[in-house]
Amino acid sequence: MGYKVVVVGATGNVGKEMLNILAEREFPVDEIAALASRKSLGTEVSFGDRTLKTQDLDTFDFTGWDIALFAIGSDATKVYAPKAAASGCVVIDNSSLYRYDPDIPLIVPEVNADDVVRYKNKNIIANPNCSTAQMVVALKPLHDRARIKRVVVATYQSVSGTGKEAMDELWNQTKGIFVPGQEVEPKVYPKQIAFNVIPHIDVFLDSGETKEEWKMVAETKKILDPKIKVTATCVRVPVFVGHSEAINIEFEDYLDWEEATDILREAPGVLVVDKREAGGYITPIECVGEYATYVSRIRQDSTIENGLNLWCVSDNLRKGAALNAVQIAEVLGNRCLKKG
């Protein structure tokens, strides 16, 4: 006996990936529904070798369904997620709405799977920010060994993290630069993204940091350890899919880069590609469509007593969003719901 699963926001980038990954990982689905807004009603989406027609989220009855994977914005989630949860359907939410609620678990299965039992508080589980998810997968095994004191991270985030309109803007701006008269002014982003980088993701806060930077701090503390100090600079780059991060880590205890490499090679969800030669590292293009969080450029930081530097890359639509949500569903099923 399998699960009755709902994918909410099935026509978006993340929703489509959720359907793909549910099929790829052979999640035990007895019945599946693809939901979208009324304007997308009847749009066809793929689920393995099947084609599903989207149903209207506004009129859908969640009663009798087991798990709902939400991939819509916070405003819509605020309306529909409580309805699903109240009907007995467990919500796994990809928006930022519930991440900082102390009663709702924020889960990255490789890091804090045991917290999934807390879904019973509100019948909701939060999926973390894409940039946080890949970082904590890499940090967790190192933290277990040497205890992390402080993390300094600079992100290089792809436009797919903003959505389809941002991907279109990058594509059209890039073409327009080479075709006189077809130049495209910025609409999604405050400045041109083609052939440029923008040190601004989400809104600015009074502190001077952006909300994306604040999210990485708050979520790392909630998922991994509240004692870890984190500072982030988040940058949008002209890459379609795949987030990259340059991470500097300060530990309480000394950790040699060679031992760190061995630890990461054995860590769940991590693939180390680190040859100290040209091309001996992973870039975003190579991670697209993959499940793993890739780690390269592992090296000692000689400027502090117990420091390491590393490069971390992952498909933000997968581990940063859809894959992590499906992994949460797998843990929820195996440990709590016990069907399939």
PDB file of C-alpha atoms in Angstrom, residues 4-288:
ATOM      1  CA  LYS A   4      -1.654   9.448  -1.970  1.00  0.00           C
ATOM      2  CA  VAL A   5       0.561  12.403  -2.908  1.00  0.00           C
ATOM      3  CA  VAL A   6      -0.292  15.938  -3.992  1.00  0.00           C
ATOM      4  CA  VAL A   7       2.155  18.274  -5.744  1.00  0.00           C
ATOM      5  CA  VAL A   8       1.037  21.882  -5.335  1.00  0.00           C
ATOM      6  CA  GLY A   9       2.502  24.253  -7.908  1.00  0.00           C
ATOM      7  CA  ALA A  10       3.067  21.455 -10.401  1.00  0.00           C
ATOM      8  CA  THR A  11       3.615  23.744 -13.411  1.00  0.00           C
ATOM      9  CA  GLY A  12       6.528  25.669 -11.872  1.00  0.00           C
ATOM     10  CA  ASN A  13      10.229  24.788 -12.059  1.00  0.00           C
ATOM     11  CA  VAL A  14      10.319  23.189  -8.613  1.00  0.00           C
ATOM     12  CA  GLY A  15       6.935  21.491  -8.932  1.00  0.00           C
ATOM     13  CA  LYS A  16       7.971  19.829 -12.184  1.00  0.00           C
ATOM     14  CA  GLU A  17      11.194  18.643 -10.538  1.00  0.00           C
ATOM     15  CA  MET A  18       9.208  17.220  -7.619  1.00  0.00           C
ATOM     16  CA  LEU A  19       7.179  15.112 -10.033  1.00  0.00           C
ATOM     17  CA  ASN A  20      10.336  14.002 -11.864  1.00  0.00           C
ATOM     18  CA  ILE A  21      12.113  13.006  -8.659  1.00  0.00           C
ATOM     19  CA  LEU A  22       9.115  11.182  -7.181  1.00  0.00           C
ATOM     20  CA  ALA A  23       9.125   9.061 -10.346  1.00  0.00           C
ATOM     21  CA  GLU A  24      12.919   8.673 -10.545  1.00  0.00           C
ATOM     22  CA  ARG A  25      13.228   7.527  -6.937  1.00  0.00           C
ATOM     23  CA  GLU A  26      10.183   5.269  -7.273  1.00  0.00           C
ATOM     24  CA  PHE A  27       8.455   6.821  -4.296  1.00  0.00           C
ATOM     25  CA  PRO A  28       5.584   4.468  -3.379  1.00  0.00           C
ATOM     26  CA  VAL A  29       2.699   6.422  -4.910  1.00  0.00           C
ATOM     27  CA  ASP A  30      -0.763   4.892  -5.082  1.00  0.00           C
ATOM     28  CA  GLU A  31      -2.379   8.042  -6.373  1.00  0.00           C
ATOM     29  CA  ILE A  32      -0.985  11.436  -7.396  1.00  0.00           C
ATOM     30  CA  ALA A  33      -2.564  14.824  -8.046  1.00  0.00           C
ATOM     31  CA  ALA A  34      -0.919  17.818  -9.717  1.00  0.00           C
ATOM     32  CA  LEU A  35      -2.378  21.133  -8.564  1.00  0.00           C
ATOM     33  CA  ALA A  36      -1.941  24.624  -9.973  1.00  0.00           C
ATOM     34  CA  SER A  37      -3.694  27.974  -9.990  1.00  0.00           C
ATOM     35  CA  ARG A  38      -6.886  28.355 -11.978  1.00  0.00           C
ATOM     36  CA  LYS A  39      -5.066  30.079 -14.859  1.00  0.00           C
ATOM     37  CA  SER A  40      -3.021  26.891 -15.369  1.00  0.00           C
ATOM     38  CA  LEU A  41      -5.983  24.545 -15.003  1.00  0.00           C
ATOM     39  CA  GLY A  42      -5.716  21.566 -17.348  1.00  0.00           C
ATOM     40  CA  THR A  43      -2.047  22.134 -18.183  1.00  0.00           C
ATOM     41  CA  GLU A  44      -0.315  18.801 -18.717  1.00  0.00           C
ATOM     42  CA  VAL A  45       2.730  17.793 -16.660  1.00  0.00           C
ATOM     43  CA  SER A  46       4.832  14.623 -16.686  1.00  0.00           C
ATOM     44  CA  PHE A  47       5.075  12.029 -13.952  1.00  0.00           C
ATOM     45  CA  GLY A  48       7.384   9.259 -15.129  1.00  0.00           C
ATOM     46  CA  ASP A  49       5.798   7.838 -18.259  1.00  0.00           C
ATOM     47  CA  ARG A  50       2.410   9.264 -17.321  1.00  0.00           C
ATOM     48  CA  THR A  51       0.861  12.612 -18.189  1.00  0.00           C
ATOM     49  CA  LEU A  52      -1.182  14.408 -15.550  1.00  0.00           C
ATOM     50  CA  LYS A  53      -3.638  17.238 -16.047  1.00  0.00           C
ATOM     51  CA  THR A  54      -3.422  19.915 -13.387  1.00  0.00           C
ATOM     52  CA  GLN A  55      -6.353  20.386 -11.065  1.00  0.00           C
ATOM     53  CA  ASP A  56      -7.578  23.576  -9.416  1.00  0.00           C
ATOM     54  CA  LEU A  57      -5.840  24.233  -6.114  1.00  0.00           C
ATOM     55  CA  ASP A  58      -8.635  26.536  -4.997  1.00  0.00           C
ATOM     56  CA  THR A  59     -11.304  23.797  -5.011  1.00  0.00           C
ATOM     57  CA  PHE A  60      -9.171  20.727  -4.212  1.00  0.00           C
ATOM     58  CA  ASP A  61     -10.141  18.648  -1.156  1.00  0.00           C
ATOM     59  CA  PHE A  62      -7.050  17.346   0.670  1.00  0.00           C
ATOM     60  CA  THR A  63      -9.093  14.960   2.815  1.00  0.00           C
ATOM     61  CA  GLY A  64      -7.766  11.395   2.508  1.00  0.00           C
ATOM     62  CA  TRP A  65      -4.448  12.440   0.940  1.00  0.00           C
ATOM     63  CA  ASP A  66      -1.255  11.556   2.818  1.00  0.00           C
ATOM     64  CA  ILE A  67       1.433  14.033   1.732  1.00  0.00           C
ATOM     65  CA  ALA A  68       1.334  17.384  -0.053  1.00  0.00           C
ATOM     66  CA  LEU A  69       4.531  18.829  -1.526  1.00  0.00           C
ATOM     67  CA  PHE A  70       4.061  22.594  -1.763  1.00  0.00           C
ATOM     68  CA  ALA A  71       6.036  24.582  -4.357  1.00  0.00           C
ATOM     69  CA  ILE A  72       4.183  27.893  -4.405  1.00  0.00           C
ATOM     70  CA  GLY A  73       4.949  31.279  -2.880  1.00  0.00           C
ATOM     71  CA  SER A  74       4.489  32.141   0.772  1.00  0.00           C
ATOM     72  CA  ASP A  75       1.288  34.154   0.237  1.00  0.00           C
ATOM     73  CA  ALA A  76      -0.560  31.256  -1.398  1.00  0.00           C
ATOM     74  CA  THR A  77       0.973  28.741   1.003  1.00  0.00           C
ATOM     75  CA  LYS A  78      -0.409  30.748   3.915  1.00  0.00           C
ATOM     76  CA  VAL A  79      -3.909  30.182   2.530  1.00  0.00           C
ATOM     77  CA  TYR A  80      -3.746  26.539   1.391  1.00  0.00           C
ATOM     78  CA  ALA A  81      -1.195  24.771   3.601  1.00  0.00           C
ATOM     79  CA  PRO A  82      -3.265  25.105   6.809  1.00  0.00           C
ATOM     80  CA  LYS A  83      -6.267  23.703   4.938  1.00  0.00           C
ATOM     81  CA  ALA A  84      -4.278  20.673   3.817  1.00  0.00           C
ATOM     82  CA  ALA A  85      -2.753  20.162   7.272  1.00  0.00           C
ATOM     83  CA  ALA A  86      -6.133  20.457   8.994  1.00  0.00           C
ATOM     84  CA  SER A  87      -7.532  17.755   6.694  1.00  0.00           C
ATOM     85  CA  GLY A  88      -4.873  15.285   7.887  1.00  0.00           C
ATOM     86  CA  CYS A  89      -2.508  15.657   4.929  1.00  0.00           C
ATOM     87  CA  VAL A  90       1.125  16.283   5.924  1.00  0.00           C
ATOM     88  CA  VAL A  91       2.482  19.393   4.200  1.00  0.00           C
ATOM     89  CA  ILE A  92       6.133  19.594   3.103  1.00  0.00           C
ATOM     90  CA  ASP A  93       6.528  23.254   2.225  1.00  0.00           C
ATOM     91  CA  ASN A  94       9.223  24.717  -0.004  1.00  0.00           C
ATOM     92  CA  SER A  95       8.419  28.378   0.715  1.00  0.00           C
ATOM     93  CA  SER A  96      10.001  30.433   3.496  1.00  0.00           C
ATOM     94  CA  LEU A  97       6.706  30.803   5.367  1.00  0.00           C
ATOM     95  CA  TYR A  98       7.198  28.188   8.088  1.00  0.00           C
ATOM     96  CA  ARG A  99      10.989  27.834   8.266  1.00  0.00           C
ATOM     97  CA  TYR A 100      11.418  29.967  11.359  1.00  0.00           C
ATOM     98  CA  ASP A 101       8.383  28.711  13.293  1.00  0.00           C
ATOM     99  CA  PRO A 102       9.823  26.956  16.389  1.00  0.00           C
ATOM    100  CA  ASP A 103       6.992  24.405  16.305  1.00  0.00           C
ATOM    101  CA  ILE A 104       7.671  23.351  12.715  1.00  0.00           C
ATOM    102  CA  PRO A 105      10.716  21.205  11.880  1.00  0.00           C
ATOM    103  CA  LEU A 106      13.124  22.485   9.239  1.00  0.00           C
ATOM    104  CA  ILE A 107      14.658  19.384   7.693  1.00  0.00           C
ATOM    105  CA  VAL A 108      17.652  18.380   5.622  1.00  0.00           C
ATOM    106  CA  PRO A 109      17.554  14.568   5.886  1.00  0.00           C
ATOM    107  CA  GLU A 110      21.340  14.077   5.837  1.00  0.00           C
ATOM    108  CA  VAL A 111      21.628  16.491   8.776  1.00  0.00           C
ATOM    109  CA  ASN A 112      18.627  16.339  11.125  1.00  0.00           C
ATOM    110  CA  ALA A 113      16.288  13.559   9.974  1.00  0.00           C
ATOM    111  CA  ASP A 114      15.364  12.761  13.590  1.00  0.00           C
ATOM    112  CA  ASP A 115      13.466  16.051  13.816  1.00  0.00           C
ATOM    113  CA  VAL A 116      10.889  14.810  11.301  1.00  0.00           C
ATOM    114  CA  VAL A 117       8.783  13.332  14.131  1.00  0.00           C
ATOM    115  CA  ARG A 118       7.933  16.900  15.129  1.00  0.00           C
ATOM    116  CA  TYR A 119       5.674  17.188  12.088  1.00  0.00           C
ATOM    117  CA  LYS A 120       2.846  16.223  14.444  1.00  0.00           C
ATOM    118  CA  ASN A 121       2.930  19.690  16.032  1.00  0.00           C
ATOM    119  CA  LYS A 122       1.159  21.275  13.058  1.00  0.00           C
ATOM    120  CA  ASN A 123       1.182  18.584  10.347  1.00  0.00           C
ATOM    121  CA  ILE A 124       3.718  20.743   8.475  1.00  0.00           C
ATOM    122  CA  ILE A 125       7.420  20.295   7.681  1.00  0.00           C
ATOM    123  CA  ALA A 126       9.528  23.110   6.228  1.00  0.00           C
ATOM    124  CA  ASN A 127      12.038  22.716   3.397  1.00  0.00           C
ATOM    125  CA  PRO A 128      15.049  25.049   3.783  1.00  0.00           C
ATOM    126  CA  ASN A 129      16.414  27.718   1.504  1.00  0.00           C
ATOM    127  CA  CYS A 130      18.313  26.265  -1.467  1.00  0.00           C
ATOM    128  CA  SER A 131      21.639  27.831  -0.555  1.00  0.00           C
ATOM    129  CA  THR A 132      21.383  26.657   3.056  1.00  0.00           C
ATOM    130  CA  ALA A 133      20.459  23.086   2.150  1.00  0.00           C
ATOM    131  CA  GLN A 134      23.600  22.299   0.178  1.00  0.00           C
ATOM    132  CA  MET A 135      25.859  24.082   2.658  1.00  0.00           C
ATOM    133  CA  VAL A 136      24.674  22.190   5.742  1.00  0.00           C
ATOM    134  CA  VAL A 137      25.005  18.846   3.916  1.00  0.00           C
ATOM    135  CA  ALA A 138      28.712  19.632   3.534  1.00  0.00           C
ATOM    136  CA  LEU A 139      29.111  21.117   7.023  1.00  0.00           C
ATOM    137  CA  LYS A 140      27.384  18.408   9.067  1.00  0.00           C
ATOM    138  CA  PRO A 141      30.059  15.649   8.927  1.00  0.00           C
ATOM    139  CA  LEU A 142      32.832  18.178   9.565  1.00  0.00           C
ATOM    140  CA  HIS A 143      30.915  19.653  12.505  1.00  0.00           C
ATOM    141  CA  ASP A 144      30.519  16.173  14.013  1.00  0.00           C
ATOM    142  CA  ARG A 145      34.289  15.729  13.909  1.00  0.00           C
ATOM    143  CA  ALA A 146      35.737  19.107  14.935  1.00  0.00           C
ATOM    144  CA  ARG A 147      32.826  21.388  16.010  1.00  0.00           C
ATOM    145  CA  ILE A 148      32.325  24.436  13.820  1.00  0.00           C
ATOM    146  CA  LYS A 149      32.653  27.852  15.471  1.00  0.00           C
ATOM    147  CA  ARG A 150      32.166  30.170  12.500  1.00  0.00           C
ATOM    148  CA  VAL A 151      31.269  30.046   8.814  1.00  0.00           C
ATOM    149  CA  VAL A 152      31.935  32.753   6.229  1.00  0.00           C
ATOM    150  CA  VAL A 153      30.177  31.979   2.951  1.00  0.00           C
ATOM    151  CA  ALA A 154      29.886  33.745  -0.400  1.00  0.00           C
ATOM    152  CA  THR A 155      27.242  32.307  -2.705  1.00  0.00           C
ATOM    153  CA  TYR A 156      27.068  32.333  -6.498  1.00  0.00           C
ATOM    154  CA  GLN A 157      23.377  31.644  -7.095  1.00  0.00           C
ATOM    155  CA  SER A 158      21.760  30.788 -10.419  1.00  0.00           C
ATOM    156  CA  VAL A 159      18.770  32.616 -11.841  1.00  0.00           C
ATOM    157  CA  SER A 160      16.512  29.539 -11.603  1.00  0.00           C
ATOM    158  CA  GLY A 161      16.356  30.295  -7.886  1.00  0.00           C
ATOM    159  CA  THR A 162      14.205  33.274  -8.822  1.00  0.00           C
ATOM    160  CA  GLY A 163      12.010  31.388 -11.282  1.00  0.00           C
ATOM    161  CA  LYS A 164      11.196  30.964 -14.957  1.00  0.00           C
ATOM    162  CA  GLU A 165      10.858  34.695 -15.654  1.00  0.00           C
ATOM    163  CA  ALA A 166      14.410  35.219 -14.409  1.00  0.00           C
ATOM    164  CA  MET A 167      15.712  32.438 -16.626  1.00  0.00           C
ATOM    165  CA  ASP A 168      13.949  34.037 -19.580  1.00  0.00           C
ATOM    166  CA  GLU A 169      15.435  37.426 -18.680  1.00  0.00           C
ATOM    167  CA  LEU A 170      18.973  36.017 -18.656  1.00  0.00           C
ATOM    168  CA  TRP A 171      18.400  34.254 -21.986  1.00  0.00           C
ATOM    169  CA  ASN A 172      16.832  37.257 -23.702  1.00  0.00           C
ATOM    170  CA  GLN A 173      19.356  39.760 -22.344  1.00  0.00           C
ATOM    171  CA  THR A 174      22.229  37.542 -23.474  1.00  0.00           C
ATOM    172  CA  LYS A 175      20.817  37.281 -27.001  1.00  0.00           C
ATOM    173  CA  GLY A 176      19.944  40.969 -27.085  1.00  0.00           C
ATOM    174  CA  ILE A 177      23.501  42.053 -26.422  1.00  0.00           C
ATOM    175  CA  PHE A 178      24.531  40.517 -29.754  1.00  0.00           C
ATOM    176  CA  VAL A 179      21.524  41.656 -31.803  1.00  0.00           C
ATOM    177  CA  PRO A 180      21.162  45.437 -32.214  1.00  0.00           C
ATOM    178  CA  GLY A 181      17.641  46.574 -31.450  1.00  0.00           C
ATOM    179  CA  GLN A 182      16.815  43.525 -29.333  1.00  0.00           C
ATOM    180  CA  GLU A 183      18.344  44.742 -26.092  1.00  0.00           C
ATOM    181  CA  VAL A 184      16.333  43.770 -22.993  1.00  0.00           C
ATOM    182  CA  GLU A 185      16.078  46.063 -19.987  1.00  0.00           C
ATOM    183  CA  PRO A 186      16.086  44.514 -16.486  1.00  0.00           C
ATOM    184  CA  LYS A 187      12.633  43.702 -15.100  1.00  0.00           C
ATOM    185  CA  VAL A 188      13.078  40.733 -12.789  1.00  0.00           C
ATOM    186  CA  TYR A 189      16.388  41.994 -11.401  1.00  0.00           C
ATOM    187  CA  PRO A 190      17.386  45.566 -10.487  1.00  0.00           C
ATOM    188  CA  LYS A 191      20.371  45.455 -12.860  1.00  0.00           C
ATOM    189  CA  GLN A 192      21.366  43.543 -15.985  1.00  0.00           C
ATOM    190  CA  ILE A 193      22.108  39.887 -15.138  1.00  0.00           C
ATOM    191  CA  ALA A 194      23.641  38.861 -18.478  1.00  0.00           C
ATOM    192  CA  PHE A 195      27.461  39.032 -18.288  1.00  0.00           C
ATOM    193  CA  ASN A 196      27.137  40.510 -14.807  1.00  0.00           C
ATOM    194  CA  VAL A 197      26.862  39.579 -11.120  1.00  0.00           C
ATOM    195  CA  ILE A 198      24.424  41.164  -8.675  1.00  0.00           C
ATOM    196  CA  PRO A 199      25.249  41.199  -4.929  1.00  0.00           C
ATOM    197  CA  HIS A 200      21.592  41.366  -3.980  1.00  0.00           C
ATOM    198  CA  ILE A 201      19.152  38.493  -3.377  1.00  0.00           C
ATOM    199  CA  ASP A 202      15.775  39.160  -1.736  1.00  0.00           C
ATOM    200  CA  VAL A 203      15.042  42.425   0.107  1.00  0.00           C
ATOM    201  CA  PHE A 204      17.459  44.559   2.104  1.00  0.00           C
ATOM    202  CA  LEU A 205      17.139  44.615   5.883  1.00  0.00           C
ATOM    203  CA  ASP A 206      17.962  47.467   8.266  1.00  0.00           C
ATOM    204  CA  SER A 207      21.232  45.725   9.159  1.00  0.00           C
ATOM    205  CA  GLY A 208      22.461  46.115   5.576  1.00  0.00           C
ATOM    206  CA  GLU A 209      22.300  42.394   4.861  1.00  0.00           C
ATOM    207  CA  THR A 210      19.736  40.956   2.490  1.00  0.00           C
ATOM    208  CA  LYS A 211      17.023  38.578   3.600  1.00  0.00           C
ATOM    209  CA  GLU A 212      18.711  35.744   1.685  1.00  0.00           C
ATOM    210  CA  GLU A 213      21.842  36.288   3.763  1.00  0.00           C
ATOM    211  CA  TRP A 214      19.778  36.396   6.945  1.00  0.00           C
ATOM    212  CA  LYS A 215      18.036  33.149   5.939  1.00  0.00           C
ATOM    213  CA  MET A 216      21.355  31.324   5.650  1.00  0.00           C
ATOM    214  CA  VAL A 217      22.302  32.436   9.153  1.00  0.00           C
ATOM    215  CA  ALA A 218      18.979  31.589  10.800  1.00  0.00           C
ATOM    216  CA  GLU A 219      18.465  28.281   8.987  1.00  0.00           C
ATOM    217  CA  THR A 220      21.983  26.964   9.599  1.00  0.00           C
ATOM    218  CA  LYS A 221      21.519  27.615  13.295  1.00  0.00           C
ATOM    219  CA  LYS A 222      18.117  25.888  13.359  1.00  0.00           C
ATOM    220  CA  ILE A 223      19.147  22.867  11.281  1.00  0.00           C
ATOM    221  CA  LEU A 224      22.712  22.288  12.431  1.00  0.00           C
ATOM    222  CA  ASP A 225      23.638  24.077  15.671  1.00  0.00           C
ATOM    223  CA  PRO A 226      22.481  27.384  17.214  1.00  0.00           C
ATOM    224  CA  LYS A 227      26.010  28.058  18.491  1.00  0.00           C
ATOM    225  CA  ILE A 228      27.550  28.349  15.017  1.00  0.00           C
ATOM    226  CA  LYS A 229      28.256  31.908  13.891  1.00  0.00           C
ATOM    227  CA  VAL A 230      27.464  32.483  10.221  1.00  0.00           C
ATOM    228  CA  THR A 231      28.004  35.449   7.930  1.00  0.00           C
ATOM    229  CA  ALA A 232      26.984  35.365   4.276  1.00  0.00           C
ATOM    230  CA  THR A 233      27.233  37.409   1.089  1.00  0.00           C
ATOM    231  CA  CYS A 234      24.712  36.188  -1.484  1.00  0.00           C
ATOM    232  CA  VAL A 235      25.279  36.972  -5.161  1.00  0.00           C
ATOM    233  CA  ARG A 236      23.174  36.287  -8.251  1.00  0.00           C
ATOM    234  CA  VAL A 237      25.242  35.137 -11.234  1.00  0.00           C
ATOM    235  CA  PRO A 238      24.421  34.548 -14.931  1.00  0.00           C
ATOM    236  CA  VAL A 239      24.036  30.777 -14.585  1.00  0.00           C
ATOM    237  CA  PHE A 240      20.739  29.058 -15.395  1.00  0.00           C
ATOM    238  CA  VAL A 241      20.825  26.181 -12.863  1.00  0.00           C
ATOM    239  CA  GLY A 242      23.192  25.305 -10.035  1.00  0.00           C
ATOM    240  CA  HIS A 243      24.261  27.245  -6.954  1.00  0.00           C
ATOM    241  CA  SER A 244      27.915  27.499  -5.943  1.00  0.00           C
ATOM    242  CA  GLU A 245      29.397  28.534  -2.612  1.00  0.00           C
ATOM    243  CA  ALA A 246      32.858  29.460  -1.385  1.00  0.00           C
ATOM    244  CA  ILE A 247      32.849  28.420   2.273  1.00  0.00           C
ATOM    245  CA  ASN A 248      35.389  29.307   4.939  1.00  0.00           C
ATOM    246  CA  ILE A 249      35.062  27.301   8.161  1.00  0.00           C
ATOM    247  CA  GLU A 250      36.641  27.898  11.560  1.00  0.00           C
ATOM    248  CA  PHE A 251      36.604  24.902  13.934  1.00  0.00           C
ATOM    249  CA  GLU A 252      37.085  24.472  17.662  1.00  0.00           C
ATOM    250  CA  ASP A 253      39.526  21.604  17.020  1.00  0.00           C
ATOM    251  CA  TYR A 254      42.185  21.225  14.364  1.00  0.00           C
ATOM    252  CA  LEU A 255      41.084  19.362  11.248  1.00  0.00           C
ATOM    253  CA  ASP A 256      43.586  18.518   8.549  1.00  0.00           C
ATOM    254  CA  TRP A 257      42.364  19.012   4.962  1.00  0.00           C
ATOM    255  CA  GLU A 258      43.215  15.411   4.106  1.00  0.00           C
ATOM    256  CA  GLU A 259      41.114  14.062   6.965  1.00  0.00           C
ATOM    257  CA  ALA A 260      38.323  16.471   6.026  1.00  0.00           C
ATOM    258  CA  THR A 261      38.440  15.109   2.488  1.00  0.00           C
ATOM    259  CA  ASP A 262      38.166  11.529   3.773  1.00  0.00           C
ATOM    260  CA  ILE A 263      35.241  12.489   6.007  1.00  0.00           C
ATOM    261  CA  LEU A 264      33.406  14.184   3.161  1.00  0.00           C
ATOM    262  CA  ARG A 265      33.984  11.217   0.832  1.00  0.00           C
ATOM    263  CA  GLU A 266      32.053   9.039   3.295  1.00  0.00           C
ATOM    264  CA  ALA A 267      29.330  11.596   4.071  1.00  0.00           C
ATOM    265  CA  PRO A 268      25.741  10.971   2.900  1.00  0.00           C
ATOM    266  CA  GLY A 269      24.683  13.157  -0.002  1.00  0.00           C
ATOM    267  CA  VAL A 270      28.212  14.424  -0.702  1.00  0.00           C
ATOM    268  CA  LEU A 271      30.458  13.708  -3.674  1.00  0.00           C
ATOM    269  CA  VAL A 272      34.051  14.936  -3.510  1.00  0.00           C
ATOM    270  CA  VAL A 273      35.698  15.908  -6.796  1.00  0.00           C
ATOM    271  CA  ASP A 274      38.990  17.472  -5.813  1.00  0.00           C
ATOM    272  CA  LYS A 275      42.073  17.052  -7.951  1.00  0.00           C
ATOM    273  CA  ARG A 276      44.610  19.804  -7.582  1.00  0.00           C
ATOM    274  CA  GLU A 277      44.880  20.397 -11.298  1.00  0.00           C
ATOM    275  CA  ALA A 278      43.090  22.257 -14.066  1.00  0.00           C
ATOM    276  CA  GLY A 279      39.496  21.022 -14.269  1.00  0.00           C
ATOM    277  CA  GLY A 280      39.783  18.942 -11.106  1.00  0.00           C
ATOM    278  CA  TYR A 281      36.699  20.495  -9.524  1.00  0.00           C
ATOM    279  CA  ILE A 282      32.960  20.731 -10.138  1.00  0.00           C
ATOM    280  CA  THR A 283      31.165  23.679 -11.715  1.00  0.00           C
ATOM    281  CA  PRO A 284      27.400  24.357 -11.875  1.00  0.00           C
ATOM    282  CA  ILE A 285      26.961  22.997 -15.422  1.00  0.00           C
ATOM    283  CA  GLU A 286      28.196  19.580 -14.279  1.00  0.00           C
ATOM    284  CA  CYS A 287      25.807  19.332 -11.329  1.00  0.00           C
ATOM    285  CA  VAL A 288      22.572  19.952 -13.246  1.00  0.00           C
TER     286      VAL A 288
END
